[in-house]
XYZ file of C-alpha atoms in Angstrom:
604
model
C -3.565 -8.844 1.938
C -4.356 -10.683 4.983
C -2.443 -9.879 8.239
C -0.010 -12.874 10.262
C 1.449 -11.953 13.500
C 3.335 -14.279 15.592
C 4.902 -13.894 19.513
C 7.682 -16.846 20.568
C 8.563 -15.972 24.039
C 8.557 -16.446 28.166
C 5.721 -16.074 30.489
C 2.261 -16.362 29.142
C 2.296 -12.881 27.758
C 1.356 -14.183 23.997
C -2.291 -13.807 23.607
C -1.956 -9.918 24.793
C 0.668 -8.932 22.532
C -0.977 -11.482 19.381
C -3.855 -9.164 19.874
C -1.815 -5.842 19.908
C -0.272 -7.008 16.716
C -3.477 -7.787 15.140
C -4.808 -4.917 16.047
C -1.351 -2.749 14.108
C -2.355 -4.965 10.944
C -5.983 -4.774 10.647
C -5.287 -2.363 7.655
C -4.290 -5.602 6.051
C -7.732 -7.681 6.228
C -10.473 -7.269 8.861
C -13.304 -9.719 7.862
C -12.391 -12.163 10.292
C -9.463 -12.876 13.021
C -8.245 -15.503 14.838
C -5.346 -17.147 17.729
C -3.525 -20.035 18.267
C -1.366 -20.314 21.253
C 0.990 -23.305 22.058
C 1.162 -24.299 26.025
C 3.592 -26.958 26.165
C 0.288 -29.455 25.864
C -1.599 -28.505 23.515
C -2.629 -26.034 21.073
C -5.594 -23.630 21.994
C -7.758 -21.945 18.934
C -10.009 -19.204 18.637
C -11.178 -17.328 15.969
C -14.171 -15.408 15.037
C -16.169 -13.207 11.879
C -15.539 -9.715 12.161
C -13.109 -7.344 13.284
C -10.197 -7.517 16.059
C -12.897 -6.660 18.816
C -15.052 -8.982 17.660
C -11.872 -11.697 18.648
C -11.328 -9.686 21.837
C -14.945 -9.882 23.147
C -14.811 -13.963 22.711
C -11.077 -13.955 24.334
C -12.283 -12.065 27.531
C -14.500 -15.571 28.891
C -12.677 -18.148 27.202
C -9.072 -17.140 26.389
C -6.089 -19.467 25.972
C -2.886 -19.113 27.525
C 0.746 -19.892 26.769
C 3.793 -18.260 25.780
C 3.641 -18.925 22.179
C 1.360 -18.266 19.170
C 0.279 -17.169 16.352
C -2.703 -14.463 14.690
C -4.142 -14.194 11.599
C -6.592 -11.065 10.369
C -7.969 -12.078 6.960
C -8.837 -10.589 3.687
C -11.167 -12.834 2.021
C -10.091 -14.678 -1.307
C -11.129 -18.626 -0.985
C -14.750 -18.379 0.974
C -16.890 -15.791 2.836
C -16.149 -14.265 6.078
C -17.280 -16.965 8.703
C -16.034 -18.230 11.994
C -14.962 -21.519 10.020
C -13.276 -19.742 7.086
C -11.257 -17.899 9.625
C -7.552 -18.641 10.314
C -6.141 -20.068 11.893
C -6.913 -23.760 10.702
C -5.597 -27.166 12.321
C -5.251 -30.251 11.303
C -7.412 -33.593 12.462
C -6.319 -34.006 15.559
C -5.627 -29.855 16.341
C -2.518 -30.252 17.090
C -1.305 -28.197 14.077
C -2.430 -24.876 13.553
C -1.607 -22.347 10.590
C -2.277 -18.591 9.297
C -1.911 -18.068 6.072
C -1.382 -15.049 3.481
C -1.440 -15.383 -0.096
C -3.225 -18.155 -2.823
C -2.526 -21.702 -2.851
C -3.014 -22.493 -6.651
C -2.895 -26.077 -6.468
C -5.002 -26.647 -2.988
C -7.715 -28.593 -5.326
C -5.473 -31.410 -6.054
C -4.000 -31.195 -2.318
C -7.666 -31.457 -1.206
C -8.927 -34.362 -3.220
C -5.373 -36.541 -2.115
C -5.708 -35.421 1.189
C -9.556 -36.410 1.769
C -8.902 -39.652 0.082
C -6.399 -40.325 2.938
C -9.020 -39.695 5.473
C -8.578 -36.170 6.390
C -11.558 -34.276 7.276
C -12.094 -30.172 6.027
C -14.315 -27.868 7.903
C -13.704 -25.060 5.820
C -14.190 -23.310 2.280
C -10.642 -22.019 2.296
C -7.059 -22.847 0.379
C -5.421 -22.668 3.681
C -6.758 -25.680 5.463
C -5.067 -28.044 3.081
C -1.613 -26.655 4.864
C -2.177 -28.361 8.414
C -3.057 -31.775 6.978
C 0.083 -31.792 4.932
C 1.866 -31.036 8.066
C 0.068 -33.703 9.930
C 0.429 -36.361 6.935
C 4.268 -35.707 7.436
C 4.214 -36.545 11.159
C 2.547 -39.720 10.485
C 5.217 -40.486 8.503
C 7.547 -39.845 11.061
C 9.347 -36.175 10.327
C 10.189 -33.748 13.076
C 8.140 -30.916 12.952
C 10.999 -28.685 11.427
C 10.927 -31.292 8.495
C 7.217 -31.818 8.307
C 6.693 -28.009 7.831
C 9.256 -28.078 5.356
C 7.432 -31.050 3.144
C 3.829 -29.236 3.578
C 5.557 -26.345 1.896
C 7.545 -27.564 -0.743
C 4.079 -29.566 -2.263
C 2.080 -26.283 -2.174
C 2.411 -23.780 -5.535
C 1.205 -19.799 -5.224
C 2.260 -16.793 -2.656
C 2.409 -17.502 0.352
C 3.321 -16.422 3.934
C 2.981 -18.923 5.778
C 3.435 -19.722 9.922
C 2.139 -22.630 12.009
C 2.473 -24.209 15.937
C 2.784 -27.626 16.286
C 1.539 -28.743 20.061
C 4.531 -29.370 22.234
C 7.129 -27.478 20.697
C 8.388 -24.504 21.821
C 8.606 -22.553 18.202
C 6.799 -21.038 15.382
C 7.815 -22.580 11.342
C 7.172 -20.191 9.161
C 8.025 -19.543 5.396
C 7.304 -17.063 2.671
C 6.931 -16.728 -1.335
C 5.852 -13.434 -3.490
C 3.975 -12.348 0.186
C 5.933 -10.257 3.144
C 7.055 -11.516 6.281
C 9.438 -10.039 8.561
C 11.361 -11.309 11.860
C 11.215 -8.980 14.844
C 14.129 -9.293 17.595
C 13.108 -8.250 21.074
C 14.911 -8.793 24.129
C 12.442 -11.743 25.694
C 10.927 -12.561 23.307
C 10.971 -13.049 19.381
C 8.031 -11.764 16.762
C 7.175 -12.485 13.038
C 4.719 -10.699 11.292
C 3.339 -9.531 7.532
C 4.466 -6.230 8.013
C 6.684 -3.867 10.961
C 3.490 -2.266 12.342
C 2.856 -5.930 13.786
C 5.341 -5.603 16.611
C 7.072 -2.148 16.569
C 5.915 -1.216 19.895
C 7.684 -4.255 21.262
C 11.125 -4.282 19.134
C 12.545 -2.013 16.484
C 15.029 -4.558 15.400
C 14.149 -6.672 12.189
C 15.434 -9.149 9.914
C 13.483 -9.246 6.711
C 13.004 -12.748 4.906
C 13.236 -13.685 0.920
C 11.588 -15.791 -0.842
C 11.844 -19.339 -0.709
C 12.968 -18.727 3.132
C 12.069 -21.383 5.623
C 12.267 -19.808 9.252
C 12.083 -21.779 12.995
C 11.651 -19.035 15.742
C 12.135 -20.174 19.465
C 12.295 -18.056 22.470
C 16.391 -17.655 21.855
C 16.328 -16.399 18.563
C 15.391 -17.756 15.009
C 17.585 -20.072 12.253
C 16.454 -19.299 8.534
C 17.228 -22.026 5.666
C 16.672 -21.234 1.836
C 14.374 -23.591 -1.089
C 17.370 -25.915 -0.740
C 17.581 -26.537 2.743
C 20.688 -24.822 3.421
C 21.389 -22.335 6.616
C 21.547 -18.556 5.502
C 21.725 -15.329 7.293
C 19.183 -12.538 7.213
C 20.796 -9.294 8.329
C 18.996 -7.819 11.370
C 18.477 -3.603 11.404
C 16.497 -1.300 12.973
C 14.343 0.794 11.878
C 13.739 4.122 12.504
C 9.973 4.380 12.104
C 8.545 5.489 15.933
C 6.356 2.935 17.328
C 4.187 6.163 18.423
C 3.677 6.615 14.598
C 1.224 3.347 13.973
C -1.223 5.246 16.614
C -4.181 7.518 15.718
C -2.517 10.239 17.701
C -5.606 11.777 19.021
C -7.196 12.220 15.640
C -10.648 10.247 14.739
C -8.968 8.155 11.592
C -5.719 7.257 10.792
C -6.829 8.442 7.610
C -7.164 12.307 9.025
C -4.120 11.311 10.531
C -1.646 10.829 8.197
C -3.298 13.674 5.817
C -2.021 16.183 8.729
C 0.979 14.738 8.381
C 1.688 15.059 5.339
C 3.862 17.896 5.715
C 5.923 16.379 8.296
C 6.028 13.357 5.540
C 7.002 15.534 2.615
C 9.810 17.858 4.680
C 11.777 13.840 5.041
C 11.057 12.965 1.524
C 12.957 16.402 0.200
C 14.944 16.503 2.588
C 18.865 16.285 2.184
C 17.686 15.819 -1.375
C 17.975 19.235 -2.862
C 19.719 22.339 -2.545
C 17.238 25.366 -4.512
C 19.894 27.676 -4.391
C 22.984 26.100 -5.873
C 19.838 24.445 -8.452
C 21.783 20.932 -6.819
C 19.837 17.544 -6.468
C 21.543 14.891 -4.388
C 19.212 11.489 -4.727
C 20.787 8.745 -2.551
C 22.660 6.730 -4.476
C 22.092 8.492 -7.920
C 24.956 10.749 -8.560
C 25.431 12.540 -12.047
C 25.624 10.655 -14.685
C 23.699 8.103 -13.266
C 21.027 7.782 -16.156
C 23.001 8.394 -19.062
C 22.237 6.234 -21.888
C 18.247 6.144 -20.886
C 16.030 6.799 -23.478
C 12.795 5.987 -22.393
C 11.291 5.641 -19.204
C 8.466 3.120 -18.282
C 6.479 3.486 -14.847
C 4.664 0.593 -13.147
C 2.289 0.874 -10.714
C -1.290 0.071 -9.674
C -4.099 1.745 -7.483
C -3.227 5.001 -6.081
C 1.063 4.533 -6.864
C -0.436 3.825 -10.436
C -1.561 7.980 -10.202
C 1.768 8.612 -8.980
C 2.924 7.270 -11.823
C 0.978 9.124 -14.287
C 2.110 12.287 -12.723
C 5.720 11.181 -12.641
C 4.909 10.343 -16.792
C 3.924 14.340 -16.916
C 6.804 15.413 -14.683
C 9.309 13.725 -17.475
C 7.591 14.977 -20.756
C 8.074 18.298 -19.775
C 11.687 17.965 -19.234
C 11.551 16.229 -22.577
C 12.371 12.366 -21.614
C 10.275 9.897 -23.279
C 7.834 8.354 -20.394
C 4.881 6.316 -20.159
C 2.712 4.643 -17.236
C 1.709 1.335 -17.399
C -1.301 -0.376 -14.853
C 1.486 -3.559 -13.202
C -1.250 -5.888 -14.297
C -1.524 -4.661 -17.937
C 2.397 -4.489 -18.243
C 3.186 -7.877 -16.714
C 0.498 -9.470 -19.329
C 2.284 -7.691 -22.326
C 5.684 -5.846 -21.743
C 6.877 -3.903 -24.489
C 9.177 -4.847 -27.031
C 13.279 -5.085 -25.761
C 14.958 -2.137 -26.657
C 18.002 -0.762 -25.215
C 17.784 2.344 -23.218
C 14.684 1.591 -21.540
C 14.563 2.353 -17.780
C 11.365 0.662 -15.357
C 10.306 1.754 -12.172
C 8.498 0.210 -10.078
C 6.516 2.421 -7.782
C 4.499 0.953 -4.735
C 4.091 2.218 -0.772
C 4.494 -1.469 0.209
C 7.124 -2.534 -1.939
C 5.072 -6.015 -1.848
C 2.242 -4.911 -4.498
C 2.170 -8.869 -6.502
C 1.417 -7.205 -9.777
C 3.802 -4.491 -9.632
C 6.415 -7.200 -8.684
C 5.250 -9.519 -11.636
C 5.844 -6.234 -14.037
C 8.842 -5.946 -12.751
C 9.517 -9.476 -13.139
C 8.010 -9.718 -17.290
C 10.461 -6.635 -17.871
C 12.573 -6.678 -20.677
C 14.402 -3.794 -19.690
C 18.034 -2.622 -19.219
C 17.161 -1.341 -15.562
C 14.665 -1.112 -13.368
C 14.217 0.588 -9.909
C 11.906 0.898 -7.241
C 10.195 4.163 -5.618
C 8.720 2.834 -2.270
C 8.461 3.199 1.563
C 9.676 0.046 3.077
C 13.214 -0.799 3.423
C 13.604 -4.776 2.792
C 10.291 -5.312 1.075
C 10.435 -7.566 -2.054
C 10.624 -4.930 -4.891
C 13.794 -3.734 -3.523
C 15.279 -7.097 -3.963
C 13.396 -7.829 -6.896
C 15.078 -4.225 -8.761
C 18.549 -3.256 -9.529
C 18.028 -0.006 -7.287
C 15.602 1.451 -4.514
C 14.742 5.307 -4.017
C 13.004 5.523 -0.426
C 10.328 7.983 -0.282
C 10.546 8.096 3.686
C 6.638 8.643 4.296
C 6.816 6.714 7.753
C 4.103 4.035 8.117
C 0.832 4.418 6.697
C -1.984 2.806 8.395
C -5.362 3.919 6.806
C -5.988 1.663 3.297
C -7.231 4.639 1.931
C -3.444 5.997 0.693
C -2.559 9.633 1.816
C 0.532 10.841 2.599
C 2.328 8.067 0.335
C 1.042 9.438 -2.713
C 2.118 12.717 -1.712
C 5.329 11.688 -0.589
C 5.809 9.235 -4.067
C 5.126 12.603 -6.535
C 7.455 14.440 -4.597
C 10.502 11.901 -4.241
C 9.364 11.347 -8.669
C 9.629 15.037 -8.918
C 13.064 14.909 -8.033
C 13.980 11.855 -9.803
C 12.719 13.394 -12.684
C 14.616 16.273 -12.564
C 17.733 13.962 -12.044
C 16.943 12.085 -15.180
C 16.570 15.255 -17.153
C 19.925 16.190 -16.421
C 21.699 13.224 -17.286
C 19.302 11.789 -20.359
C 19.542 15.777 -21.759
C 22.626 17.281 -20.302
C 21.220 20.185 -18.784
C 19.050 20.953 -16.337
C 15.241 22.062 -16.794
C 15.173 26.068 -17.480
C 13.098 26.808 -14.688
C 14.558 24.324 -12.506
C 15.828 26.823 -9.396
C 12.310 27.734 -9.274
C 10.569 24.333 -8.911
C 13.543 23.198 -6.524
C 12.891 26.212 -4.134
C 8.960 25.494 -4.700
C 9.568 21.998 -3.429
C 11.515 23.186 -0.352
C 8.071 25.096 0.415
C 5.801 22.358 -0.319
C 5.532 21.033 3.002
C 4.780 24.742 4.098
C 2.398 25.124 1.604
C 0.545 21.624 2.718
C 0.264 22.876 6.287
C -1.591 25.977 5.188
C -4.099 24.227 2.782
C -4.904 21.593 6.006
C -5.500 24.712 8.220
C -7.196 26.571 6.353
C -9.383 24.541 4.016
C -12.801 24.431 3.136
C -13.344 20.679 2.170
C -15.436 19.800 5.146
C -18.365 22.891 3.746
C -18.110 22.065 0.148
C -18.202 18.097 1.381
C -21.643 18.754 3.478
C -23.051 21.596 0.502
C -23.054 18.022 -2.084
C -24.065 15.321 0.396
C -27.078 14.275 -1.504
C -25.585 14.097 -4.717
C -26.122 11.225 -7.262
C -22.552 11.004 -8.637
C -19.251 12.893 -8.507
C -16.865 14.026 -11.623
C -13.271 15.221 -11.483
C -10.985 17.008 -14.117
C -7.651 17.739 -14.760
C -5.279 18.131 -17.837
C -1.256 16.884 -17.254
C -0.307 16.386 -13.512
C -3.902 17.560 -12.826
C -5.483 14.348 -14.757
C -3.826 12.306 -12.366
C -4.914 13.977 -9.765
C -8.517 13.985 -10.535
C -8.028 10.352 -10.867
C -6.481 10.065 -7.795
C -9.405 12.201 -6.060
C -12.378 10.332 -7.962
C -10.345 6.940 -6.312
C -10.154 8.319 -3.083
C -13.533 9.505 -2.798
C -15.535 6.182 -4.232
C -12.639 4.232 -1.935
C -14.327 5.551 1.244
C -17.659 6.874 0.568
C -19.063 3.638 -1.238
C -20.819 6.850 -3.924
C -20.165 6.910 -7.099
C -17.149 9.258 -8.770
C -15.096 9.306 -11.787
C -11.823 10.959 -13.210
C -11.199 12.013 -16.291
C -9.161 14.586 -18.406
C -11.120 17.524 -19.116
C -10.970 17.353 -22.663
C -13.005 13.741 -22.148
C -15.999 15.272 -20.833
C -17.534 16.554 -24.351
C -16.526 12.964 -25.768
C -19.184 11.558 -23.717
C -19.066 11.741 -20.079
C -20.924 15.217 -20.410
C -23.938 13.209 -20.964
C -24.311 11.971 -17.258
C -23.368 15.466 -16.026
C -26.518 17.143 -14.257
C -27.578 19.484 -11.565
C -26.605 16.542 -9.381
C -23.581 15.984 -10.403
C -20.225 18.051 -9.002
C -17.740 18.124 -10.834
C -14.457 18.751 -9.333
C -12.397 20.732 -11.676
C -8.156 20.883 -10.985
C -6.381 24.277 -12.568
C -2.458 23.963 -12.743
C -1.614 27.216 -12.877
C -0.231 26.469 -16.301
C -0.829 26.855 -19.993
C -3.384 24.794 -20.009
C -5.954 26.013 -17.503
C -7.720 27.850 -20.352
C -8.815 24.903 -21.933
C -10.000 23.439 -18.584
C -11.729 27.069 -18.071
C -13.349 26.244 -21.416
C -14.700 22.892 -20.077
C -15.660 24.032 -16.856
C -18.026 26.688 -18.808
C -19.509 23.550 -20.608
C -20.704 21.813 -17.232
C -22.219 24.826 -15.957
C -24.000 25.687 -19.764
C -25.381 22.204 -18.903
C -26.522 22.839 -15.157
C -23.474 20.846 -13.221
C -22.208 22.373 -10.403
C -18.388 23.178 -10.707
C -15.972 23.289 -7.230
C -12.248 24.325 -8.769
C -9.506 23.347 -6.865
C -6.769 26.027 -8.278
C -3.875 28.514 -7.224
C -3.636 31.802 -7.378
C -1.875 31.948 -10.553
C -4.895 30.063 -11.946
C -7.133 32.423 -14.654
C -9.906 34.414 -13.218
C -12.605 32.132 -12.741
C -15.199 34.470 -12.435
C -18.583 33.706 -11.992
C -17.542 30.261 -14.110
C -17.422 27.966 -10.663
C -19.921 27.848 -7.490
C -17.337 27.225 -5.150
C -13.424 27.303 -4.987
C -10.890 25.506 -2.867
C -7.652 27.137 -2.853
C -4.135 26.013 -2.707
C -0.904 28.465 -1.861
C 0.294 29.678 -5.534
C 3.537 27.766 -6.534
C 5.287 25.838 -9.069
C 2.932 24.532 -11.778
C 4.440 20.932 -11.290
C 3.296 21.023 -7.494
C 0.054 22.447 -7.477
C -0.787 19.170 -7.993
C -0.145 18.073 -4.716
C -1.986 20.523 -2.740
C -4.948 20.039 -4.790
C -5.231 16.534 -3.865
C -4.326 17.374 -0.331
C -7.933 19.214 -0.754
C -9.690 15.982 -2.337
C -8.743 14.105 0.368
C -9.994 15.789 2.878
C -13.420 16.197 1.021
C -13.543 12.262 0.620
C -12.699 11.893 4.701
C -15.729 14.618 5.443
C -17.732 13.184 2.790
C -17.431 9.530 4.057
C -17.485 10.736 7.942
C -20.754 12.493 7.099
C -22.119 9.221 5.758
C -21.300 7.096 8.526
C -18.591 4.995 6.430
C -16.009 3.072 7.981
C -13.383 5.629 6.961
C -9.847 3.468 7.997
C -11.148 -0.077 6.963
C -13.508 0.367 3.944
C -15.167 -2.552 2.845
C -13.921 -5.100 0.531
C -10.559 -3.409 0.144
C -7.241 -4.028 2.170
C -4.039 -1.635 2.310
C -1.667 -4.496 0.844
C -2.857 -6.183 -2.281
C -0.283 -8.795 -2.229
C -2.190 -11.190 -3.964
């Protein structure tokens, strides 16, 4: 969750670009920040509660200098947000200083032994235990390199892990079950939790495994595995454009990356389909691929977790077995072992710990991951990867991944389809050439929609419902997450059917209830609950095609979405949620890109 940046170069440059990076990974933890910079004498600290400016205000009349360092912007998990539980943390003495993402499981018993051996704590946090184990090994008489390596190999948990020793020229760092990533500039080198950190200043990264132990120095960095042993991490570049971590002009990175959705989408489908010849060409999946599957099981949590109840939808109607499972839920108690059974892993991160721990408890034949990031630990973790080329996402509040995961599962489950049944789906040609339109059709719902109206019309409201049946439950889900995520007011999803079987009791003339029509078979139903609310006095906004049924008088307001295939409409109705939630939360004076107590990255 929390956010480690580090800068190993020449000059005195490091506190200026620490900050930059911290400022890139503030999605990842923003309750407190901190520096550490190494000047060939000493180390200097400073860290503060609060947000990056917070960090900058304090830097601007008593800033260190030097040309190496290291940041840290925290997520809490072991103590509150204060200036002493905020990273980084040194040793006795100061000359050791560490930032730290992840859970130290055993820093109880590391605490006790090291307090008993004189060393003094100043904070409520597992990290802290980290810089006395470095300076215990000092003592003892281990190079730094070697003392790093001992603090490391006595602590159990995730961890990322980086720390400056005072007088040396270098940054150790190390990582277990939480991301870190090398970045390769020309004068200087970078590590940080995710690319974001330093992609203004290189493109060219080298992304480390687990059990990795890594010394960077101004010339370039040396990586050794759990045993000790020199390995190579392959440097690439990526192709994400350092202009693209920005705001671009826009308020929120949130509004952001919702108007680009369609540029998102057109590289997810891209290459990927051919509606005329009724072709699909997946990288790496040819035909034939998923023969022998017989059941499909999707893992996910948070708003990937929606994804995958859509994707579960996408595959029943093309007749393939399917079920989503919460990570957490499935890593606690996999199914059964039985042959046939495909698992994937779905997560914009790729570093989601309980998606990786279901993948882990599987007791599958295969598994595969649907994600954004090239490198990140799923993709190692699974026996393949399906990209779904959103480009970076910044706000926590996920946008354009989940519309960029449904369409990249739309297509996979069309591919399974034709291998698991030997045909493809009879209206296939038409929902290929619907997909080809859907960025289109994206563009025209953010141009033209109503969201920010109906969002000021039910300000006051006491609580918020939404409603869907198939790919439209998950989206009502996804909507009721996104709008509680950043307007701190209550909302729930449900399926519509669920209403009468209870929830209809809370329903009153303050409550909306935001009602999603398919365009399918089974908008009549929802029609029929929708009628329900209103007999009751709820206010009803449908979010619905044209090839919805007449609504009548049976709604107060409508937002529309471009008529299309029903398997899609989906999509641009939660294109429309979203941009209700930003208005609604903008109205209320929330903080829209960094909403409290959450974090983009839950890697812990």
């Amino acid at each position: 969750m929390c956010g480690i940046v580090a800068r190993i170069g020449e000059g005195d440059d490091a506190v200026d670009e620490l900050l930059a990076g911290l400022t890139n990974l503030e999605y990842r933890g923003y309750d407190s920040a901190g520096i550490a910079v190494q000047n060939g004498c000493g180390v200097g600290v400073r860290k503060r509660a609060g947000g990056i400016d917070d960090l900058r205000n304090a830097l601007a009349t008593d800033g260190p200098s030097g040309s190496v360092g290291i940041g840290h912007t925290r997520w809490s998990t072991h103590g509150p947000p204060t200036d002493a539980n905020a990273h980084p943390h040194t040793d006795c003495d100061g000359d050791v200083a560490v930032v730290h993402n992840g859970i130290i499981e055993n820093y109880d018993e590391l605490r006790r032994t090291l307090s008993k051996a004189g060393h003094a704590f100043e904070s409520d946090t597992d990290t802290e235990v980290i810089p006395h184990l470095i300076e215990s090994a000092l003592a003892d008489g281990a190079s730094p390199a070697a003392a790093f390596r001992a603090a490391v190999d006595r602590i159990e948990g995730s961890y990322a892990v980086a720390a400056v020793i005072g007088g040396r020229e270098a940054v150790y760092a190390a990582r277990n079950d939480s991301p870190l990533v090398v970045g390769e500039g020309e004068s200087a080198q970078y590590l940080g939790s995710d690319v974001p950190a330093f992609l203004e200043f290189t493109e060219r990264v080298a992304y480390l495994e687990d059990g990795d132990v890594v010394r960077v120095t101004p010339g370039g960095f040396t990586v050794t595995d759990a045993d000790g042993e020199r390995v190579q991490r392959t440097t690439e570049t990526v192709d994400w454009d350092p202009q693209d971590t920005g705001k671009g002009g826009y308020d929120h990175y949130m509004l952001k990356e919702i108007n680009e959705q369609p540029t998102a989408l057109g590289r997810s489908v891209s290459g990927r389909t051919d509606p005329d010849a009724g072709a699909i060409d997946l990288d790496g999946f040819p035909p034939g691929t998923f023969e022998g599957i017989e059941r499909v099981h999707l893992v996910a949590m948070g708003t990937s977790y929606h994804a995958a109840m859509y994707a579960e939808s996408l595959l029943a109607r093309r007749d393939v077995p399917a079920r989503a499972f919460m990570a957490s839920e499935y890593a606690m108690s996999p199914p059964p072992e039985e042959d046939g059974t495909l698992v994937i892993a779905i997560s914009q991160s790729g570093e989601t710990a309980d998606t990786i721990g279901a993948v882990r408890a599987a007791r599958a034949e295969r598994t595969m991951v649907v994600t954004n990031v090239v490198g990140s630990s799923l993709t190692r973790e699974c026996d393949d990867t399906l990209l779904v080329r959103a480009g970076p996402e910044i706000g926590v509040a996920a946008t354009k991944s989940f519309s960029s995961q449904v369409a990249t599962l739309s297509l996979l489950a069309e591919r399974i389809r034709r291998d698991v049944v030997g045909s493809p789906s009879p209206d296939s040609r038409a929902f290929l050439s619907a997909l080809s339109d859907l960025p289109d059709h994206v563009r025209r719902v953010v141009e033209g929609t109503a969201a920010e109206e109906v969002a000021d019309a039910f300000t006051d409201s006491e609580a918020y419902f939404f409603i869907g049946r198939g790919p439209g439950h998950a989206v009502a889900l996804e909507g009721a997450l996104k709008f509680k995520e950043i307007t701190y007011e209550h909302a729930e999803g449900f399926t519509a059917a669920e209403l009468k079987h209870g929830p209809l009791a809370l329903v009153t003339e303050d409550t909306p209830v935001f009602a999603v029509f398919n365009g399918s078979e089974g908008d009549t139903e929802t029609l029929g609950n929708v009628k329900e609310i209103r007999a009751r006095g709820g206010p009803v906004i449908a979010v619905a095609s044209g090839d919805a049924p007449d609504l009548g008088d049976a709604v107060d307001r409508v937002l529309p979405v471009p008529a299309t295939h029903p398997d899609l409409v989906g999509v641009l109705a939660n294109v429309q949620l979203q941009l209700v939630a930003y208005h609604a939360a903008k109205r209320r004076g929330r903080s829209i890109d960094k909403p409290r107590n959450l974090a983009k990255s839950v890697t812990v």
